[in-house]
Amino acid sequence: MTDTGYDEWLAAVADGEGYYLACPDGHGSLPPRRSCPHCGAAELTEEPLPGTGEILTFTEVHVPAPEFADDAPYVTAIASFGPVKLTGVVRDLPADGVDLGTAVSVGAGTNATTGEQLLVFRPASE
Ligand SMILES: [Zn+2]
């Protein structure tokens, strides 16, 4: 049941059905995982991803990798959603509106250069 890969997981996030994998000790991880990366437990269950996360770190990118050329400048961030940390691109927020602790929701967006799906953080509606 935990055979899903990252792409399937991203599709679930896009549908508003994001989840993470939880072990009996409450550690969180993301697909694809067959055991807990923190303690090695093999019994992982799917738990709903919290609706709101908090930005932990962020970087404004002015000179992007080629596959993000049409997205620049943009802000990449790591945000905590419950026990898991997600890495994504910040949308719908000016770069100076991004700060540590900024509340965001997670969804899927499209890379303007490659058309691929990617993880996107947007301002959380209070
Ligand atoms: Zn664990």
mmCIF file of N, CA and C and ligand atoms in Angstrom:
data_model
loop_
_atom_site.group_PDB
_atom_site.id
_atom_site.type_symbol
_atom_site.label_atom_id
_atom_site.label_comp_id
_atom_site.label_asym_id
_atom_site.label_seq_id
_atom_site.Cartn_x
_atom_site.Cartn_y
_atom_site.Cartn_z
ATOM 1 N N MET A 1 0.839 -1.204 0.000
ATOM 2 C CA MET A 1 0.000 0.000 0.000
ATOM 3 C C MET A 1 0.867 1.244 0.000
ATOM 4 N N THR A 2 2.128 1.121 0.385
ATOM 5 C CA THR A 2 2.997 2.287 0.365
ATOM 6 C C THR A 2 3.942 2.219 -0.840
ATOM 7 N N ASP A 3 3.460 1.624 -1.932
ATOM 8 C CA ASP A 3 4.278 1.499 -3.131
ATOM 9 C C ASP A 3 4.267 2.758 -3.995
ATOM 10 N N THR A 4 3.483 3.742 -3.604
ATOM 11 C CA THR A 4 3.373 4.923 -4.449
ATOM 12 C C THR A 4 4.696 5.668 -4.502
ATOM 13 N N GLY A 5 4.985 6.250 -5.647
ATOM 14 C CA GLY A 5 6.189 7.043 -5.813
ATOM 15 C C GLY A 5 5.889 8.517 -5.624
ATOM 16 N N TYR A 6 6.902 9.316 -5.822
ATOM 17 C CA TYR A 6 6.755 10.754 -5.605
ATOM 18 C C TYR A 6 5.722 11.371 -6.545
ATOM 19 N N ASP A 7 5.702 10.944 -7.804
ATOM 20 C CA ASP A 7 4.768 11.530 -8.764
ATOM 21 C C ASP A 7 3.324 11.278 -8.360
ATOM 22 N N GLU A 8 3.054 10.041 -7.901
ATOM 23 C CA GLU A 8 1.700 9.730 -7.447
ATOM 24 C C GLU A 8 1.347 10.558 -6.221
ATOM 25 N N TRP A 9 2.348 10.713 -5.359
ATOM 26 C CA TRP A 9 2.120 11.510 -4.156
ATOM 27 C C TRP A 9 1.809 12.967 -4.520
ATOM 28 N N LEU A 10 2.554 13.510 -5.476
ATOM 29 C CA LEU A 10 2.332 14.887 -5.910
ATOM 30 C C LEU A 10 0.930 15.029 -6.518
ATOM 31 N N ALA A 11 0.492 14.022 -7.256
ATOM 32 C CA ALA A 11 -0.855 14.046 -7.834
ATOM 33 C C ALA A 11 -1.905 14.075 -6.725
ATOM 34 N N ALA A 12 -1.655 13.333 -5.645
ATOM 35 C CA ALA A 12 -2.587 13.339 -4.515
ATOM 36 C C ALA A 12 -2.615 14.721 -3.870
ATOM 37 N N VAL A 13 -1.440 15.350 -3.738
ATOM 38 C CA VAL A 13 -1.376 16.701 -3.184
ATOM 39 C C VAL A 13 -2.164 17.667 -4.073
ATOM 40 N N ALA A 14 -2.008 17.514 -5.403
ATOM 41 C CA ALA A 14 -2.709 18.380 -6.349
ATOM 42 C C ALA A 14 -4.215 18.249 -6.191
ATOM 43 N N ASP A 15 -4.673 17.052 -5.824
ATOM 44 C CA ASP A 15 -6.102 16.810 -5.643
ATOM 45 C C ASP A 15 -6.587 17.206 -4.251
ATOM 46 N N GLY A 16 -5.684 17.810 -3.456
ATOM 47 C CA GLY A 16 -6.058 18.182 -2.111
ATOM 48 C C GLY A 16 -6.104 16.996 -1.171
ATOM 49 N N GLU A 17 -5.472 15.907 -1.570
ATOM 50 C CA GLU A 17 -5.481 14.703 -0.742
ATOM 51 C C GLU A 17 -4.064 14.319 -0.327
ATOM 52 N N GLY A 18 -3.273 15.349 -0.025
ATOM 53 C CA GLY A 18 -1.901 15.099 0.380
ATOM 54 C C GLY A 18 -1.830 14.307 1.670
ATOM 55 N N TYR A 19 -0.823 13.512 1.793
ATOM 56 C CA TYR A 19 -0.660 12.698 2.995
ATOM 57 C C TYR A 19 0.828 12.524 3.260
ATOM 58 N N TYR A 20 1.127 12.016 4.433
ATOM 59 C CA TYR A 20 2.494 11.613 4.721
ATOM 60 C C TYR A 20 2.446 10.223 5.327
ATOM 61 N N LEU A 21 3.595 9.624 5.427
ATOM 62 C CA LEU A 21 3.687 8.289 5.998
ATOM 63 C C LEU A 21 4.107 8.416 7.460
ATOM 64 N N ALA A 22 3.358 7.788 8.341
ATOM 65 C CA ALA A 22 3.655 7.850 9.767
ATOM 66 C C ALA A 22 3.995 6.463 10.280
ATOM 67 N N CYS A 23 5.009 6.391 11.125
ATOM 68 C CA CYS A 23 5.362 5.123 11.761
ATOM 69 C C CYS A 23 4.717 5.091 13.144
ATOM 70 N N PRO A 24 4.741 3.941 13.818
ATOM 71 C CA PRO A 24 4.088 3.854 15.140
ATOM 72 C C PRO A 24 4.653 4.833 16.164
ATOM 73 N N ASP A 25 5.887 5.291 15.963
ATOM 74 C CA ASP A 25 6.474 6.233 16.906
ATOM 75 C C ASP A 25 6.170 7.684 16.550
ATOM 76 N N GLY A 26 5.395 7.903 15.482
ATOM 77 C CA GLY A 26 5.002 9.252 15.129
ATOM 78 C C GLY A 26 5.970 9.991 14.233
ATOM 79 N N HIS A 27 6.989 9.299 13.736
ATOM 80 C CA HIS A 27 7.878 9.940 12.761
ATOM 81 C C HIS A 27 7.148 10.081 11.431
ATOM 82 N N GLY A 28 7.420 11.155 10.737
ATOM 83 C CA GLY A 28 6.796 11.368 9.438
ATOM 84 C C GLY A 28 7.801 11.228 8.318
ATOM 85 N N SER A 29 7.364 10.710 7.187
ATOM 86 C CA SER A 29 8.211 10.636 6.004
ATOM 87 C C SER A 29 7.304 10.718 4.787
ATOM 88 N N LEU A 30 7.918 10.742 3.616
ATOM 89 C CA LEU A 30 7.166 10.901 2.374
ATOM 90 C C LEU A 30 7.456 9.734 1.446
ATOM 91 N N PRO A 31 6.500 9.442 0.548
ATOM 92 C CA PRO A 31 6.762 8.388 -0.437
ATOM 93 C C PRO A 31 7.944 8.785 -1.322
ATOM 94 N N PRO A 32 8.663 7.873 -1.940
ATOM 95 C CA PRO A 32 8.488 6.422 -1.719
ATOM 96 C C PRO A 32 9.304 5.935 -0.529
ATOM 97 N N ARG A 33 8.642 5.310 0.404
ATOM 98 C CA ARG A 33 9.294 4.768 1.598
ATOM 99 C C ARG A 33 8.663 3.425 1.927
ATOM 100 N N ARG A 34 9.487 2.480 2.317
ATOM 101 C CA ARG A 34 8.963 1.199 2.781
ATOM 102 C C ARG A 34 9.184 1.015 4.267
ATOM 103 N N SER A 35 10.041 1.872 4.832
ATOM 104 C CA SER A 35 10.263 1.813 6.276
ATOM 105 C C SER A 35 10.576 3.225 6.749
ATOM 106 N N CYS A 36 10.417 3.435 8.046
ATOM 107 C CA CYS A 36 10.640 4.758 8.623
ATOM 108 C C CYS A 36 12.125 5.115 8.524
ATOM 109 N N PRO A 37 12.465 6.270 7.930
ATOM 110 C CA PRO A 37 13.875 6.651 7.814
ATOM 111 C C PRO A 37 14.490 7.029 9.151
ATOM 112 N N HIS A 38 13.651 7.243 10.162
ATOM 113 C CA HIS A 38 14.166 7.671 11.465
ATOM 114 C C HIS A 38 14.450 6.493 12.381
ATOM 115 N N CYS A 39 13.570 5.495 12.382
ATOM 116 C CA CYS A 39 13.734 4.393 13.330
ATOM 117 C C CYS A 39 13.669 3.026 12.664
ATOM 118 N N GLY A 40 13.385 2.976 11.363
ATOM 119 C CA GLY A 40 13.398 1.706 10.658
ATOM 120 C C GLY A 40 12.112 0.911 10.754
ATOM 121 N N ALA A 41 11.098 1.445 11.439
ATOM 122 C CA ALA A 41 9.834 0.724 11.555
ATOM 123 C C ALA A 41 9.250 0.474 10.164
ATOM 124 N N ALA A 42 8.695 -0.723 9.976
ATOM 125 C CA ALA A 42 8.178 -1.096 8.661
ATOM 126 C C ALA A 42 6.679 -0.849 8.535
ATOM 127 N N GLU A 43 6.008 -0.580 9.648
ATOM 128 C CA GLU A 43 4.554 -0.383 9.579
ATOM 129 C C GLU A 43 4.265 1.097 9.383
ATOM 130 N N LEU A 44 4.121 1.494 8.130
ATOM 131 C CA LEU A 44 3.843 2.893 7.833
ATOM 132 C C LEU A 44 2.375 3.041 7.443
ATOM 133 N N THR A 45 1.736 4.049 7.996
ATOM 134 C CA THR A 45 0.350 4.325 7.636
ATOM 135 C C THR A 45 0.285 5.696 6.981
ATOM 136 N N GLU A 46 -0.708 5.889 6.114
ATOM 137 C CA GLU A 46 -0.892 7.181 5.457
ATOM 138 C C GLU A 46 -1.754 8.070 6.340
ATOM 139 N N GLU A 47 -1.223 9.242 6.642
ATOM 140 C CA GLU A 47 -1.960 10.215 7.449
ATOM 141 C C GLU A 47 -2.155 11.480 6.635
ATOM 142 N N PRO A 48 -3.314 12.147 6.797
ATOM 143 C CA PRO A 48 -3.542 13.368 6.020
ATOM 144 C C PRO A 48 -2.518 14.448 6.355
ATOM 145 N N LEU A 49 -2.047 15.106 5.331
ATOM 146 C CA LEU A 49 -1.109 16.204 5.515
ATOM 147 C C LEU A 49 -1.849 17.372 6.178
ATOM 148 N N PRO A 50 -1.249 18.013 7.200
ATOM 149 C CA PRO A 50 -1.903 19.197 7.775
ATOM 150 C C PRO A 50 -2.155 20.252 6.706
ATOM 151 N N GLY A 51 -3.277 20.970 6.821
ATOM 152 C CA GLY A 51 -3.647 21.937 5.799
ATOM 153 C C GLY A 51 -2.726 23.136 5.731
ATOM 154 N N THR A 52 -2.063 23.439 6.845
ATOM 155 C CA THR A 52 -1.205 24.622 6.897
ATOM 156 C C THR A 52 0.175 24.237 7.414
ATOM 157 N N GLY A 53 1.178 24.783 6.763
ATOM 158 C CA GLY A 53 2.542 24.569 7.198
ATOM 159 C C GLY A 53 3.206 25.891 7.505
ATOM 160 N N GLU A 54 4.442 25.812 7.944
ATOM 161 C CA GLU A 54 5.187 26.990 8.370
ATOM 162 C C GLU A 54 6.545 26.983 7.684
ATOM 163 N N ILE A 55 6.901 28.104 7.089
ATOM 164 C CA ILE A 55 8.183 28.168 6.386
ATOM 165 C C ILE A 55 9.343 28.133 7.371
ATOM 166 N N LEU A 56 10.270 27.215 7.125
ATOM 167 C CA LEU A 56 11.441 27.051 7.995
ATOM 168 C C LEU A 56 12.651 27.775 7.437
ATOM 169 N N THR A 57 12.870 27.613 6.129
ATOM 170 C CA THR A 57 13.970 28.302 5.467
ATOM 171 C C THR A 57 13.516 28.637 4.057
ATOM 172 N N PHE A 58 14.110 29.639 3.466
ATOM 173 C CA PHE A 58 13.752 29.973 2.088
ATOM 174 C C PHE A 58 14.941 30.624 1.399
ATOM 175 N N THR A 59 14.929 30.571 0.088
ATOM 176 C CA THR A 59 16.001 31.146 -0.718
ATOM 177 C C THR A 59 15.381 31.805 -1.928
ATOM 178 N N GLU A 60 15.755 33.058 -2.180
ATOM 179 C CA GLU A 60 15.295 33.713 -3.396
ATOM 180 C C GLU A 60 16.297 33.413 -4.503
ATOM 181 N N VAL A 61 15.785 32.913 -5.608
ATOM 182 C CA VAL A 61 16.655 32.472 -6.697
ATOM 183 C C VAL A 61 16.518 33.444 -7.867
ATOM 184 N N HIS A 62 17.633 34.099 -8.202
ATOM 185 C CA HIS A 62 17.632 35.023 -9.337
ATOM 186 C C HIS A 62 18.261 34.396 -10.568
ATOM 187 N N VAL A 63 19.197 33.505 -10.350
ATOM 188 C CA VAL A 63 19.877 32.839 -11.453
ATOM 189 C C VAL A 63 19.548 31.357 -11.355
ATOM 190 N N PRO A 64 18.506 30.959 -12.044
ATOM 191 C CA PRO A 64 17.984 29.613 -11.822
ATOM 192 C C PRO A 64 18.704 28.560 -12.646
ATOM 193 N N ALA A 65 18.460 27.333 -12.272
ATOM 194 C CA ALA A 65 18.862 26.216 -13.115
ATOM 195 C C ALA A 65 18.085 26.312 -14.429
ATOM 196 N N PRO A 66 18.641 25.786 -15.519
ATOM 197 C CA PRO A 66 17.987 25.934 -16.829
ATOM 198 C C PRO A 66 16.526 25.501 -16.828
ATOM 199 N N GLU A 67 16.208 24.450 -16.087
ATOM 200 C CA GLU A 67 14.831 23.969 -16.125
ATOM 201 C C GLU A 67 13.861 24.875 -15.386
ATOM 202 N N PHE A 68 14.379 25.940 -14.737
ATOM 203 C CA PHE A 68 13.504 26.900 -14.075
ATOM 204 C C PHE A 68 13.660 28.299 -14.675
ATOM 205 N N ALA A 69 14.268 28.391 -15.880
ATOM 206 C CA ALA A 69 14.619 29.684 -16.454
ATOM 207 C C ALA A 69 13.427 30.638 -16.511
ATOM 208 N N ASP A 70 12.248 30.135 -16.892
ATOM 209 C CA ASP A 70 11.091 31.011 -17.064
ATOM 210 C C ASP A 70 10.374 31.312 -15.759
ATOM 211 N N ASP A 71 10.830 30.728 -14.687
ATOM 212 C CA ASP A 71 10.197 30.960 -13.389
ATOM 213 C C ASP A 71 10.912 32.041 -12.589
ATOM 214 N N ALA A 72 12.137 32.379 -12.964
ATOM 215 C CA ALA A 72 12.950 33.273 -12.155
ATOM 216 C C ALA A 72 12.441 34.708 -12.246
ATOM 217 N N PRO A 73 12.628 35.546 -11.209
ATOM 218 C CA PRO A 73 13.120 35.080 -9.911
ATOM 219 C C PRO A 73 12.011 34.370 -9.144
ATOM 220 N N TYR A 74 12.386 33.454 -8.318
ATOM 221 C CA TYR A 74 11.393 32.739 -7.532
ATOM 222 C C TYR A 74 12.002 32.398 -6.181
ATOM 223 N N VAL A 75 11.146 31.978 -5.288
ATOM 224 C CA VAL A 75 11.582 31.644 -3.936
ATOM 225 C C VAL A 75 11.328 30.163 -3.702
ATOM 226 N N THR A 76 12.364 29.458 -3.330
ATOM 227 C CA THR A 76 12.180 28.084 -2.893
ATOM 228 C C THR A 76 12.193 28.074 -1.369
ATOM 229 N N ALA A 77 11.448 27.174 -0.795
ATOM 230 C CA ALA A 77 11.341 27.146 0.659
ATOM 231 C C ALA A 77 11.205 25.717 1.147
ATOM 232 N N ILE A 78 11.586 25.534 2.392
ATOM 233 C CA ILE A 78 11.294 24.293 3.118
ATOM 234 C C ILE A 78 10.287 24.678 4.191
ATOM 235 N N ALA A 79 9.187 23.943 4.219
ATOM 236 C CA ALA A 79 8.140 24.234 5.203
ATOM 237 C C ALA A 79 7.809 22.963 5.964
ATOM 238 N N SER A 80 7.477 23.138 7.232
ATOM 239 C CA SER A 80 7.096 21.985 8.045
ATOM 240 C C SER A 80 5.579 21.843 8.026
ATOM 241 N N PHE A 81 5.136 20.617 7.745
ATOM 242 C CA PHE A 81 3.715 20.271 7.818
ATOM 243 C C PHE A 81 3.620 19.122 8.807
ATOM 244 N N GLY A 82 3.269 19.458 10.039
ATOM 245 C CA GLY A 82 3.296 18.427 11.068
ATOM 246 C C GLY A 82 4.698 17.859 11.165
ATOM 247 N N PRO A 83 4.828 16.536 11.110
ATOM 248 C CA PRO A 83 6.139 15.918 11.310
ATOM 249 C C PRO A 83 6.995 15.859 10.051
ATOM 250 N N VAL A 84 6.505 16.342 8.917
ATOM 251 C CA VAL A 84 7.306 16.246 7.704
ATOM 252 C C VAL A 84 7.703 17.626 7.205
ATOM 253 N N LYS A 85 8.833 17.650 6.499
ATOM 254 C CA LYS A 85 9.317 18.879 5.884
ATOM 255 C C LYS A 85 9.204 18.726 4.374
ATOM 256 N N LEU A 86 8.628 19.734 3.730
ATOM 257 C CA LEU A 86 8.436 19.698 2.283
ATOM 258 C C LEU A 86 9.242 20.809 1.645
ATOM 259 N N THR A 87 9.768 20.550 0.469
ATOM 260 C CA THR A 87 10.500 21.547 -0.293
ATOM 261 C C THR A 87 9.667 21.935 -1.496
ATOM 262 N N GLY A 88 9.476 23.229 -1.703
ATOM 263 C CA GLY A 88 8.655 23.650 -2.830
ATOM 264 C C GLY A 88 8.992 25.052 -3.272
ATOM 265 N N VAL A 89 8.242 25.529 -4.265
ATOM 266 C CA VAL A 89 8.397 26.873 -4.795
ATOM 267 C C VAL A 89 7.244 27.717 -4.271
ATOM 268 N N VAL A 90 7.558 28.932 -3.812
ATOM 269 C CA VAL A 90 6.538 29.819 -3.269
ATOM 270 C C VAL A 90 5.866 30.571 -4.409
ATOM 271 N N ARG A 91 4.552 30.552 -4.452
ATOM 272 C CA ARG A 91 3.781 31.286 -5.458
ATOM 273 C C ARG A 91 2.803 32.220 -4.754
ATOM 274 N N ASP A 92 2.381 33.258 -5.505
ATOM 275 C CA ASP A 92 1.341 34.170 -5.033
ATOM 276 C C ASP A 92 1.751 34.957 -3.796
ATOM 277 N N LEU A 93 3.049 35.092 -3.591
ATOM 278 C CA LEU A 93 3.568 35.893 -2.483
ATOM 279 C C LEU A 93 4.783 36.632 -3.017
ATOM 280 N N PRO A 94 4.870 37.959 -2.798
ATOM 281 C CA PRO A 94 6.096 38.648 -3.205
ATOM 282 C C PRO A 94 7.264 38.123 -2.390
ATOM 283 N N ALA A 95 8.456 38.194 -2.978
ATOM 284 C CA ALA A 95 9.629 37.655 -2.284
ATOM 285 C C ALA A 95 9.786 38.286 -0.910
ATOM 286 N N ASP A 96 9.448 39.581 -0.775
ATOM 287 C CA ASP A 96 9.619 40.207 0.537
ATOM 288 C C ASP A 96 8.448 39.906 1.474
ATOM 289 N N GLY A 97 7.485 39.124 0.981
ATOM 290 C CA GLY A 97 6.399 38.690 1.851
ATOM 291 C C GLY A 97 6.636 37.321 2.437
ATOM 292 N N VAL A 98 7.764 36.727 2.046
ATOM 293 C CA VAL A 98 8.115 35.404 2.573
ATOM 294 C C VAL A 98 9.032 35.586 3.764
ATOM 295 N N ASP A 99 8.698 34.948 4.865
ATOM 296 C CA ASP A 99 9.548 35.070 6.048
ATOM 297 C C ASP A 99 9.502 33.763 6.822
ATOM 298 N N LEU A 100 10.421 33.623 7.745
ATOM 299 C CA LEU A 100 10.397 32.443 8.601
ATOM 300 C C LEU A 100 9.093 32.424 9.369
ATOM 301 N N GLY A 101 8.418 31.301 9.366
ATOM 302 C CA GLY A 101 7.172 31.193 10.095
ATOM 303 C C GLY A 101 5.941 31.560 9.289
ATOM 304 N N THR A 102 6.123 32.065 8.065
ATOM 305 C CA THR A 102 4.981 32.388 7.221
ATOM 306 C C THR A 102 4.122 31.141 7.029
ATOM 307 N N ALA A 103 2.816 31.291 7.228
ATOM 308 C CA ALA A 103 1.904 30.156 7.094
ATOM 309 C C ALA A 103 1.569 29.945 5.615
ATOM 310 N N VAL A 104 1.730 28.726 5.174
ATOM 311 C CA VAL A 104 1.474 28.409 3.761
ATOM 312 C C VAL A 104 0.645 27.131 3.662
ATOM 313 N N SER A 105 -0.049 27.033 2.546
ATOM 314 C CA SER A 105 -0.695 25.770 2.209
ATOM 315 C C SER A 105 0.094 25.152 1.074
ATOM 316 N N VAL A 106 -0.077 23.872 0.868
ATOM 317 C CA VAL A 106 0.709 23.181 -0.142
ATOM 318 C C VAL A 106 -0.216 22.695 -1.249
ATOM 319 N N GLY A 107 0.290 22.763 -2.460
ATOM 320 C CA GLY A 107 -0.457 22.256 -3.599
ATOM 321 C C GLY A 107 0.524 21.941 -4.699
ATOM 322 N N ALA A 108 -0.003 21.724 -5.881
ATOM 323 C CA ALA A 108 0.860 21.440 -7.010
ATOM 324 C C ALA A 108 0.737 22.571 -8.015
ATOM 325 N N GLY A 109 1.816 22.867 -8.696
ATOM 326 C CA GLY A 109 1.818 23.873 -9.731
ATOM 327 C C GLY A 109 2.595 23.341 -10.915
ATOM 328 N N THR A 110 2.747 24.206 -11.923
ATOM 329 C CA THR A 110 3.446 23.782 -13.120
ATOM 330 C C THR A 110 4.713 24.587 -13.279
ATOM 331 N N ASN A 111 5.798 23.920 -13.574
ATOM 332 C CA ASN A 111 7.049 24.578 -13.899
ATOM 333 C C ASN A 111 6.862 25.315 -15.225
ATOM 334 N N ALA A 112 7.087 26.650 -15.222
ATOM 335 C CA ALA A 112 6.824 27.455 -16.410
ATOM 336 C C ALA A 112 7.750 27.088 -17.566
ATOM 337 N N THR A 113 8.863 26.470 -17.279
ATOM 338 C CA THR A 113 9.829 26.135 -18.318
ATOM 339 C C THR A 113 9.605 24.751 -18.898
ATOM 340 N N THR A 114 9.419 23.770 -18.014
ATOM 341 C CA THR A 114 9.343 22.388 -18.488
ATOM 342 C C THR A 114 7.921 21.846 -18.529
ATOM 343 N N GLY A 115 6.972 22.564 -17.871
ATOM 344 C CA GLY A 115 5.611 22.071 -17.825
ATOM 345 C C GLY A 115 5.404 20.929 -16.851
ATOM 346 N N GLU A 116 6.470 20.571 -16.128
ATOM 347 C CA GLU A 116 6.325 19.486 -15.159
ATOM 348 C C GLU A 116 5.634 19.980 -13.899
ATOM 349 N N GLN A 117 5.024 19.043 -13.213
ATOM 350 C CA GLN A 117 4.384 19.387 -11.949
ATOM 351 C C GLN A 117 5.427 19.549 -10.866
ATOM 352 N N LEU A 118 5.194 20.489 -9.980
ATOM 353 C CA LEU A 118 6.087 20.662 -8.856
ATOM 354 C C LEU A 118 5.293 21.075 -7.641
ATOM 355 N N LEU A 119 5.909 20.945 -6.495
ATOM 356 C CA LEU A 119 5.271 21.292 -5.243
ATOM 357 C C LEU A 119 5.285 22.805 -5.076
ATOM 358 N N VAL A 120 4.135 23.382 -4.728
ATOM 359 C CA VAL A 120 4.000 24.829 -4.637
ATOM 360 C C VAL A 120 3.417 25.199 -3.279
ATOM 361 N N PHE A 121 3.989 26.231 -2.667
ATOM 362 C CA PHE A 121 3.431 26.793 -1.432
ATOM 363 C C PHE A 121 2.715 28.087 -1.775
ATOM 364 N N ARG A 122 1.534 28.244 -1.215
ATOM 365 C CA ARG A 122 0.794 29.482 -1.399
ATOM 366 C C ARG A 122 0.417 30.018 -0.016
ATOM 367 N N PRO A 123 0.137 31.338 0.071
ATOM 368 C CA PRO A 123 -0.230 31.868 1.390
ATOM 369 C C PRO A 123 -1.439 31.110 1.932
ATOM 370 N N ALA A 124 -1.383 30.744 3.188
ATOM 371 C CA ALA A 124 -2.506 30.048 3.806
ATOM 372 C C ALA A 124 -3.608 31.055 4.092
ATOM 373 N N SER A 125 -4.831 30.706 3.739
ATOM 374 C CA SER A 125 -5.954 31.595 4.064
ATOM 375 C C SER A 125 -6.322 31.368 5.517
ATOM 376 N N GLU A 126 -6.384 32.445 6.234
ATOM 377 C CA GLU A 126 -6.653 32.321 7.678
ATOM 378 C C GLU A 126 -8.092 31.941 7.915
HETATM 379 ZN ZN ZN B 1 9.926 5.960 13.075
#
